mmCIF file of C-alpha atoms and ligand atoms in Angstrom:
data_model
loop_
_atom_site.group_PDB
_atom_site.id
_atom_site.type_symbol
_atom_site.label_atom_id
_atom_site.label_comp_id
_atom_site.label_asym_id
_atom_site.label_seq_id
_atom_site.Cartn_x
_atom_site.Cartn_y
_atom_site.Cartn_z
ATOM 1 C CA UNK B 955 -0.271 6.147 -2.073
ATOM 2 C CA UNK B 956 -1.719 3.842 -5.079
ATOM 3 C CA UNK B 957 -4.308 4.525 -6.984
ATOM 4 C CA UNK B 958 -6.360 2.040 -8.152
ATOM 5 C CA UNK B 959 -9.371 2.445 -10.983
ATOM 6 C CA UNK B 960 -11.971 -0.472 -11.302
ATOM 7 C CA UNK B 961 -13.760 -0.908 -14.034
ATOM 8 C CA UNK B 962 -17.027 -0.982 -12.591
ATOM 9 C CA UNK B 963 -18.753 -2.327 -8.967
ATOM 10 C CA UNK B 964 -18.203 -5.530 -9.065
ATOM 11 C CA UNK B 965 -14.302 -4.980 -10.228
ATOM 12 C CA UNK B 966 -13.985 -2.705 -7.094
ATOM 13 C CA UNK B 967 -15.028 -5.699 -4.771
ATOM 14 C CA UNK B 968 -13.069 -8.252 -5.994
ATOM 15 C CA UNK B 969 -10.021 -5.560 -6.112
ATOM 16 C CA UNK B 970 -10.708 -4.347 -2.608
ATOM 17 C CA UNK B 971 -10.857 -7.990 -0.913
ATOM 18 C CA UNK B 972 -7.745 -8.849 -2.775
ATOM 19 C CA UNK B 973 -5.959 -6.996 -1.357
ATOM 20 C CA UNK B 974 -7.580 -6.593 2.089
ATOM 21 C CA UNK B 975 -7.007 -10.631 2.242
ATOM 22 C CA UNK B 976 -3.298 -10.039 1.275
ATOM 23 C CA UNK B 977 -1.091 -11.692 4.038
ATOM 24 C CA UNK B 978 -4.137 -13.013 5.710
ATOM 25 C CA UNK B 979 -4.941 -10.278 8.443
ATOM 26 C CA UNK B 980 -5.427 -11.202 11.706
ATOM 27 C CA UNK B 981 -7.298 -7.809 11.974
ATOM 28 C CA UNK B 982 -9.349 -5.927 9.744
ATOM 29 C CA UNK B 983 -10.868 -2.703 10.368
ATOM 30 C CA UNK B 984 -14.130 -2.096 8.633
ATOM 31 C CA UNK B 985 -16.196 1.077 7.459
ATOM 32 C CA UNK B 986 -19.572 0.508 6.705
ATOM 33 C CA UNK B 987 -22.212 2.310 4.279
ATOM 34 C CA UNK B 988 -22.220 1.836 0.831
ATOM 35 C CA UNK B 989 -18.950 1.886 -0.235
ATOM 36 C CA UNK B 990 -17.153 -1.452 1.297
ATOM 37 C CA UNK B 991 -20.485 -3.380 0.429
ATOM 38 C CA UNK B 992 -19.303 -5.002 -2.936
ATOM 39 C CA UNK B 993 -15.926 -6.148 -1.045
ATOM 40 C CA UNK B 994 -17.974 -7.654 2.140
ATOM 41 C CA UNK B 995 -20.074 -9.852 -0.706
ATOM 42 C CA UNK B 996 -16.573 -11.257 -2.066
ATOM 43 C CA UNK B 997 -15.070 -12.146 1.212
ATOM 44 C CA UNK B 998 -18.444 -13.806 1.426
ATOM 45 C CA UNK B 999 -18.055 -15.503 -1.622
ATOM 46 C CA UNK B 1000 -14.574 -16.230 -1.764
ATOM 47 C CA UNK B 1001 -14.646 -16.965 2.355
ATOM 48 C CA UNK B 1002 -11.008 -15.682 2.272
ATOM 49 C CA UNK B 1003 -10.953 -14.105 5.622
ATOM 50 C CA UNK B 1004 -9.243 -16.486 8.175
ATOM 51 C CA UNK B 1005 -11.686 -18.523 10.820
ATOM 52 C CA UNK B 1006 -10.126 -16.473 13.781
ATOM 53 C CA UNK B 1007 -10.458 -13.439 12.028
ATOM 54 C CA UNK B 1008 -10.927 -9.841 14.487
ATOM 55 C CA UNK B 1009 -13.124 -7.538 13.081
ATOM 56 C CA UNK B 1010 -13.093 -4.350 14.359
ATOM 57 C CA UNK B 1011 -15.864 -1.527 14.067
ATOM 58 C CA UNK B 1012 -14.008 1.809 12.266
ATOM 59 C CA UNK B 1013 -17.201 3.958 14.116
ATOM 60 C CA UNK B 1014 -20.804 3.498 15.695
ATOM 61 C CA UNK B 1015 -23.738 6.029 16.101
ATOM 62 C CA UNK B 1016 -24.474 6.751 19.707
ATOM 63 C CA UNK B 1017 -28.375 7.004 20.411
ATOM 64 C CA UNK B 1018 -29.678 3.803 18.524
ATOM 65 C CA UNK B 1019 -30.874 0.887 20.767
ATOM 66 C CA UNK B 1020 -29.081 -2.136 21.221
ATOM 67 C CA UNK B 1021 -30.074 -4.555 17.728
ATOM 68 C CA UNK B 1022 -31.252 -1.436 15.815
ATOM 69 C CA UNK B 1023 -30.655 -2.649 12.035
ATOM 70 C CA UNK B 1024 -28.564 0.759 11.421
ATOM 71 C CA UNK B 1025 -26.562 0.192 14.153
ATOM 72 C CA UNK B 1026 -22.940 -0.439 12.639
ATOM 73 C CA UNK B 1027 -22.364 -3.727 14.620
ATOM 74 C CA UNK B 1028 -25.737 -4.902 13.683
ATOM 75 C CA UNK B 1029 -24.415 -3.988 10.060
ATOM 76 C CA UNK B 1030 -21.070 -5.962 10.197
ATOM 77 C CA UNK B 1031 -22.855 -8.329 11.989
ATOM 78 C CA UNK B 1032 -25.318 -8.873 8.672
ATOM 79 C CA UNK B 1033 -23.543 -8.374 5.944
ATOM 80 C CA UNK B 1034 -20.123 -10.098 6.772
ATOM 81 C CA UNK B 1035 -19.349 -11.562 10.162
ATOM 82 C CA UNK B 1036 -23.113 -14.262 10.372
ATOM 83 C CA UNK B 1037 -22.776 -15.116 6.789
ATOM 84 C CA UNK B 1038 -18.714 -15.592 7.414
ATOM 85 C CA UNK B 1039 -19.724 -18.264 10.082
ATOM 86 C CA UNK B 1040 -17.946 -15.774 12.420
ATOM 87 C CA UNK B 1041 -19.158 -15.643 16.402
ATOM 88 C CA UNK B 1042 -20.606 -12.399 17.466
ATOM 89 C CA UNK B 1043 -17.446 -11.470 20.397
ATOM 90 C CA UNK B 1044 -15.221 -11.366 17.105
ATOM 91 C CA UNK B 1045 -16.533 -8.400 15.737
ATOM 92 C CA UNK B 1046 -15.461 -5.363 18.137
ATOM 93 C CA UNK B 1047 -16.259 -1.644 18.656
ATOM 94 C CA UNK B 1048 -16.856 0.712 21.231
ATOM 95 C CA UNK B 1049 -19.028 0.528 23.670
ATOM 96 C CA UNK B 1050 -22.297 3.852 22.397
ATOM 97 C CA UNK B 1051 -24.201 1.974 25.708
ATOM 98 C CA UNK B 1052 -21.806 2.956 28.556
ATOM 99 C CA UNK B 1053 -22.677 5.385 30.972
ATOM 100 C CA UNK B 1054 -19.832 7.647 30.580
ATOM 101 C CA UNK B 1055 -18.698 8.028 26.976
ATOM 102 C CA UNK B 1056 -15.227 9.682 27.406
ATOM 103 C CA UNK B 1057 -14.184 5.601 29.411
ATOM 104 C CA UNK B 1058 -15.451 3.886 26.403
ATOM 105 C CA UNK B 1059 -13.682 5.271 23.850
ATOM 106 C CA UNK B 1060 -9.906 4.815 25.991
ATOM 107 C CA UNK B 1061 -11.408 1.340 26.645
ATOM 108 C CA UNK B 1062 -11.807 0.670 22.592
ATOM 109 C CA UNK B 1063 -8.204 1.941 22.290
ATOM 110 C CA UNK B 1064 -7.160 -0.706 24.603
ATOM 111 C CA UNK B 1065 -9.710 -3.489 22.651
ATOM 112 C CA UNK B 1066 -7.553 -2.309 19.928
ATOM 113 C CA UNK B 1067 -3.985 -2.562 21.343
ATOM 114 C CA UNK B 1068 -5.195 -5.705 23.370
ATOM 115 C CA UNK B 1069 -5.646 -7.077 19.620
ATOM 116 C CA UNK B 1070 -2.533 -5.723 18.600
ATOM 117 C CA UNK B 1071 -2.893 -2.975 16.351
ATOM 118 C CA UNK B 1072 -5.201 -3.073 13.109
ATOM 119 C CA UNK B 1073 -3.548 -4.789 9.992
ATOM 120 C CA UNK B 1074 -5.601 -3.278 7.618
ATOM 121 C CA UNK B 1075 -8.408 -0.827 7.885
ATOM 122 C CA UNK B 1076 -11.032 -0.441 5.433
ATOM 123 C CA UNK B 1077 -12.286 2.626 4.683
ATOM 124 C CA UNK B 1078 -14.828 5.209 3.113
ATOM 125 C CA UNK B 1079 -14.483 8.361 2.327
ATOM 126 C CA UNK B 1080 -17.344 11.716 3.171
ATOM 127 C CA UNK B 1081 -18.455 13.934 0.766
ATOM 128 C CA UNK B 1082 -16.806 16.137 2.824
ATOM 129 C CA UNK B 1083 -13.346 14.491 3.316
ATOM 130 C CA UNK B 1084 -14.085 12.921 5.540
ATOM 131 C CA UNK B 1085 -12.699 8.852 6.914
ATOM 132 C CA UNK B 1086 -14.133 7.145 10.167
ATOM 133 C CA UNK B 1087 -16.660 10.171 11.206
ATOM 134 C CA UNK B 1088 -13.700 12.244 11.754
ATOM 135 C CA UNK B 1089 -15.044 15.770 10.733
ATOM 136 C CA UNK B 1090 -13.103 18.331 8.948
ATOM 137 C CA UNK B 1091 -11.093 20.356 11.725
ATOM 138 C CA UNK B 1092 -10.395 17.109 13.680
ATOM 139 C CA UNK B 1093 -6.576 17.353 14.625
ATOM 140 C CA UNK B 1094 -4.676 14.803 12.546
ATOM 141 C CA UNK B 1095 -2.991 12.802 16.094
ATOM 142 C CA UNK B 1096 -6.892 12.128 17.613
ATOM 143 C CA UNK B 1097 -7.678 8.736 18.724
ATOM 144 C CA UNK B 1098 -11.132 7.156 19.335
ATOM 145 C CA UNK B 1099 -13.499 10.401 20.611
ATOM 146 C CA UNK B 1100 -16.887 11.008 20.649
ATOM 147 C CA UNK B 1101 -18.162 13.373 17.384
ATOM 148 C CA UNK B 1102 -20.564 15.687 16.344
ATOM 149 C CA UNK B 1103 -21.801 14.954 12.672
ATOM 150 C CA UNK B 1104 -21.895 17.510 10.464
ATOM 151 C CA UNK B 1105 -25.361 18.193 8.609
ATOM 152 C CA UNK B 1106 -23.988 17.641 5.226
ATOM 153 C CA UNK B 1107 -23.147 14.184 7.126
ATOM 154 C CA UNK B 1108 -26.779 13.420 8.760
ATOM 155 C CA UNK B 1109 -27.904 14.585 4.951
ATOM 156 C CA UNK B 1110 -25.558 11.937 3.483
ATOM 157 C CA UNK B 1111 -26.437 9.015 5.394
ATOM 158 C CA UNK B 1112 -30.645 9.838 5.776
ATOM 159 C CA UNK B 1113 -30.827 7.367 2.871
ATOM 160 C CA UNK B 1114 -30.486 4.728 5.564
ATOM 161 C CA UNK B 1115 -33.049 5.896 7.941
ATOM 162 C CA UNK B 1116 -36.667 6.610 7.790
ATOM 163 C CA UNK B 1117 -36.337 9.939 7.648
ATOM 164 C CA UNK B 1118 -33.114 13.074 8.430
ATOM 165 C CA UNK B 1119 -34.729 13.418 11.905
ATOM 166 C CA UNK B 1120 -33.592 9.616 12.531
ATOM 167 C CA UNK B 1121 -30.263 10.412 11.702
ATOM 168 C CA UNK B 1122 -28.347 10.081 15.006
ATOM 169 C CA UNK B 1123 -26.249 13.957 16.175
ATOM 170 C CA UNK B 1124 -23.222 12.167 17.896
ATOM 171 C CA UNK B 1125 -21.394 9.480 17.320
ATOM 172 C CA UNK B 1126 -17.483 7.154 18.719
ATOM 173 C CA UNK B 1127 -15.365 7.128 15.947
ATOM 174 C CA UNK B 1128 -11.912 5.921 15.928
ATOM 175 C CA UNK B 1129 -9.195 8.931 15.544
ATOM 176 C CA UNK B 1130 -7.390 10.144 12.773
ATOM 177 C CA UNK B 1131 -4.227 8.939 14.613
ATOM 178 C CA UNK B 1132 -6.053 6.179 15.284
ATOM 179 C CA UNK B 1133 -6.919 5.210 11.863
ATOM 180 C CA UNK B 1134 -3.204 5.415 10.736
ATOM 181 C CA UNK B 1135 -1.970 3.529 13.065
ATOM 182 C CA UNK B 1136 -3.211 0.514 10.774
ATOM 183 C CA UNK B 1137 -0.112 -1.100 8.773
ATOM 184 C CA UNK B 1138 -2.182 -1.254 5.704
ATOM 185 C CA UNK B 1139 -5.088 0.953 4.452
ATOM 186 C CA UNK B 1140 -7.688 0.598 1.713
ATOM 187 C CA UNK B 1141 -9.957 3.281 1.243
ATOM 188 C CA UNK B 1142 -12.838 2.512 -1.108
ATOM 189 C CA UNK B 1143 -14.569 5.655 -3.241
ATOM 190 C CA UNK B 1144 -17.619 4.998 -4.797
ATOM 191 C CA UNK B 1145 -19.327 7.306 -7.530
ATOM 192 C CA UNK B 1146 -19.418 11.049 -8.555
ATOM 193 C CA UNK B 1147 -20.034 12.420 -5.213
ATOM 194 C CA UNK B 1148 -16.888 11.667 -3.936
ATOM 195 C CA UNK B 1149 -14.600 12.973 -6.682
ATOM 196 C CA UNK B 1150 -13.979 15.958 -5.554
ATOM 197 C CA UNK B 1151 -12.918 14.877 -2.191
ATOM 198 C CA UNK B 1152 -10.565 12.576 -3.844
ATOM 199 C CA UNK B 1153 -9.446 15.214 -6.236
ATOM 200 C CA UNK B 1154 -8.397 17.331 -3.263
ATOM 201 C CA UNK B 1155 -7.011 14.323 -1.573
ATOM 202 C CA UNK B 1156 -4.379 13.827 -4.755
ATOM 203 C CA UNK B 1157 -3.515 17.327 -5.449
ATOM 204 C CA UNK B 1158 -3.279 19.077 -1.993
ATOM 205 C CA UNK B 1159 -0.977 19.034 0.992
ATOM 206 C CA UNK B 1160 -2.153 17.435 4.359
ATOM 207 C CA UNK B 1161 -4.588 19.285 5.940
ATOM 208 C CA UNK B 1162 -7.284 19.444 8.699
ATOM 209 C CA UNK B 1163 -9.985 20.886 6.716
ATOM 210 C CA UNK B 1164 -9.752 17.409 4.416
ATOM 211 C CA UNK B 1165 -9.459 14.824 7.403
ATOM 212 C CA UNK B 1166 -8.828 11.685 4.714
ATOM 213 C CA UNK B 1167 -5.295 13.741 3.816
ATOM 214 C CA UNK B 1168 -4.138 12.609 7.141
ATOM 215 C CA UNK B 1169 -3.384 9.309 4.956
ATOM 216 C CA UNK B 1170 -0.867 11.024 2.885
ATOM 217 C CA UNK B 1171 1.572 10.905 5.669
ATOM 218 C CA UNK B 1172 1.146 6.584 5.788
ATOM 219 C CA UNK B 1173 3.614 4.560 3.951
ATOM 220 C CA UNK B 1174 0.882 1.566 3.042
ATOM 221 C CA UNK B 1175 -2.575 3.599 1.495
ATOM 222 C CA UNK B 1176 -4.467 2.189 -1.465
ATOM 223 C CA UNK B 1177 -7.331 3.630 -3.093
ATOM 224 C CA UNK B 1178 -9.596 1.890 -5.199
ATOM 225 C CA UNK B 1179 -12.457 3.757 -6.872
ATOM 226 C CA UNK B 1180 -14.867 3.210 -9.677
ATOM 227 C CA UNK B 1181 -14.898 5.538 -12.720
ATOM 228 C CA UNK B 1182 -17.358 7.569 -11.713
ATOM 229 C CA UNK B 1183 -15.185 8.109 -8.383
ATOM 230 C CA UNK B 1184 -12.177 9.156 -9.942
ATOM 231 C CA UNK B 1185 -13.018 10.368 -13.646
ATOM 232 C CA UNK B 1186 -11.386 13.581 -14.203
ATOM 233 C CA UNK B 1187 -8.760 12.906 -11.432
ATOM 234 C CA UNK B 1188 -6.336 10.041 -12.434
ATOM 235 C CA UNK B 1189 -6.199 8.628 -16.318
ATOM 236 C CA UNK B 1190 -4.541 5.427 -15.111
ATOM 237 C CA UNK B 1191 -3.549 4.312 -11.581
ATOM 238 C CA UNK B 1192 -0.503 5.733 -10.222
ATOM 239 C CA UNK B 1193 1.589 5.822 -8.046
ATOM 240 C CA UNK B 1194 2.079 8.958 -5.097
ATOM 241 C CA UNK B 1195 4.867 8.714 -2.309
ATOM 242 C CA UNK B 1196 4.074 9.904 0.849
ATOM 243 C CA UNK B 1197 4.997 13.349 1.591
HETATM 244 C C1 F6R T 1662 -18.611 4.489 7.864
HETATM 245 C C2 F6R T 1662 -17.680 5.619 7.852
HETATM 246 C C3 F6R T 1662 -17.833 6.739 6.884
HETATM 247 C C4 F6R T 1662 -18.208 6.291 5.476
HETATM 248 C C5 F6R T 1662 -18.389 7.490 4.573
HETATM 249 C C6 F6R T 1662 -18.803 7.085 3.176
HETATM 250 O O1 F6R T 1662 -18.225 3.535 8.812
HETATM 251 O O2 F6R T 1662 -16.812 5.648 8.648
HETATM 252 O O3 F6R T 1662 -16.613 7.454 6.833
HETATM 253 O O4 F6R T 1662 -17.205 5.443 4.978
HETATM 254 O O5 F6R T 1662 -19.348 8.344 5.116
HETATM 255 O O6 F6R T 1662 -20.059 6.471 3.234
HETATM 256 P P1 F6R T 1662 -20.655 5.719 1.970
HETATM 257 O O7 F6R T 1662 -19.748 4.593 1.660
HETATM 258 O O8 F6R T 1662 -22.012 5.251 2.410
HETATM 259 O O9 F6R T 1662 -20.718 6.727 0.864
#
């Protein structure tokens, strides 16, 4: 596992599309929220990311109507695949509309295999440890499953609603073992609240109650993170070797 420190936002864009771009990915996984924001507006600018490019959703909130801004599609849609000059069918996720959930998310790990496999997958990381909207206490081999958010969660990501009672309960998030299935990840930490997550994710064995140390196990994991993200935790980047 690298470590990477950027000096400050814009740094941790430009580092994080680098080396998202590297080997020019057929298929890129992306997290959205705050944290992969900075990269999105360099693909943007640099318009690295191949014409036939797959982008594939890493999670989606179930409850929102179909076009509702917050929606995670609508999201990618905005802030990277439209101003990409990408069409709408290459941005994929699973299906929060269909009738019976449990179908969907098997049918998203086919979308997924159809595409064959995820070549890098972007990534966030909770307050809570957690990457996709895998939970802590969600087994380590899961793949694509419907969740429960956890308050601290809904609390977390309010800022993007109206209001906490907005905040969808359940959402389809891709698995842990999903997730690492990816041959390359890059997990993007963004300021002070999500140091100590990271500082557990350096220091402690893998283990369910800190879902993101499911990535200690993966051969090709790069964190980037901004001072505030890792100050205290790492002096310089470094270098960890999977356990
Ligand atoms: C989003 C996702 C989440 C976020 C995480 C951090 O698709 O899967 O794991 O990456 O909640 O969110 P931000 O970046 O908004 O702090």
């Amino acid at each position: 596992m690298r470590v990477i420190t950027a000096a400050d936002g814009d740094d941790l864009g430009r580092i994080a599309a680098s080396l998202v771009e590297d080997g020019d990915p057929a298929v890129v996984g992306v997290a959205t929220g705050s944290s992969p924001i900075a990269a999105y507006r360099e693909f943007v600018r640099r318009r690295s990311l191949r014409e036939d490019v797959q982008l594939c959703l890493l999670d989606e909130y179930v409850g929102l109507p179909i076009g509702h801004p917050r929606r995670y599609r609508s999201v990618i849609l905005e802030q990277l695949a439209r101003p990409l000059g990408l069409r709408d069918d290459q941005v994929h996720g699973p299906d929060v509309d269909a009738a019976d959930l449990a179908i969907a998310t098997q049918r998203y790990e086919d979308d997924l295999s159809r595409l064959g496999g995820v070549d890098v997958q972007i990534l966030g990381i909770g307050r809570n440890g957690h990457i996709g909207f895998n939970e802590p206490g969600t087994p380590f081999d899961s793949r694509t499953h419907v969740g429960v958010l956890t308050e601290t969660t809904r609390h977390d990501n309010a800022r993007f609603f109206r209001d906490l009672d907005d905040v969808p309960h359940r959402v389809i998030t891709q698995g842990l073992g999903t997730i690492v299935a990816a041959r390359r990840i890059v997990l993007i930490a963004s300021g002070p609240t999500k140091r100590e997550a990271i500082a557990a994710l350096l220091s402690c064995p893998p283990t369910t109650d800190l879902p993101a140390s499911v990535l200690l196990d993966h051969a090709d994991v790069t964190i980037i993170g901004d001072q505030a993200a890792l100050a205290g935790v790492l002096d310089h980047s470094t270098l960890l070797e999977p356990t």
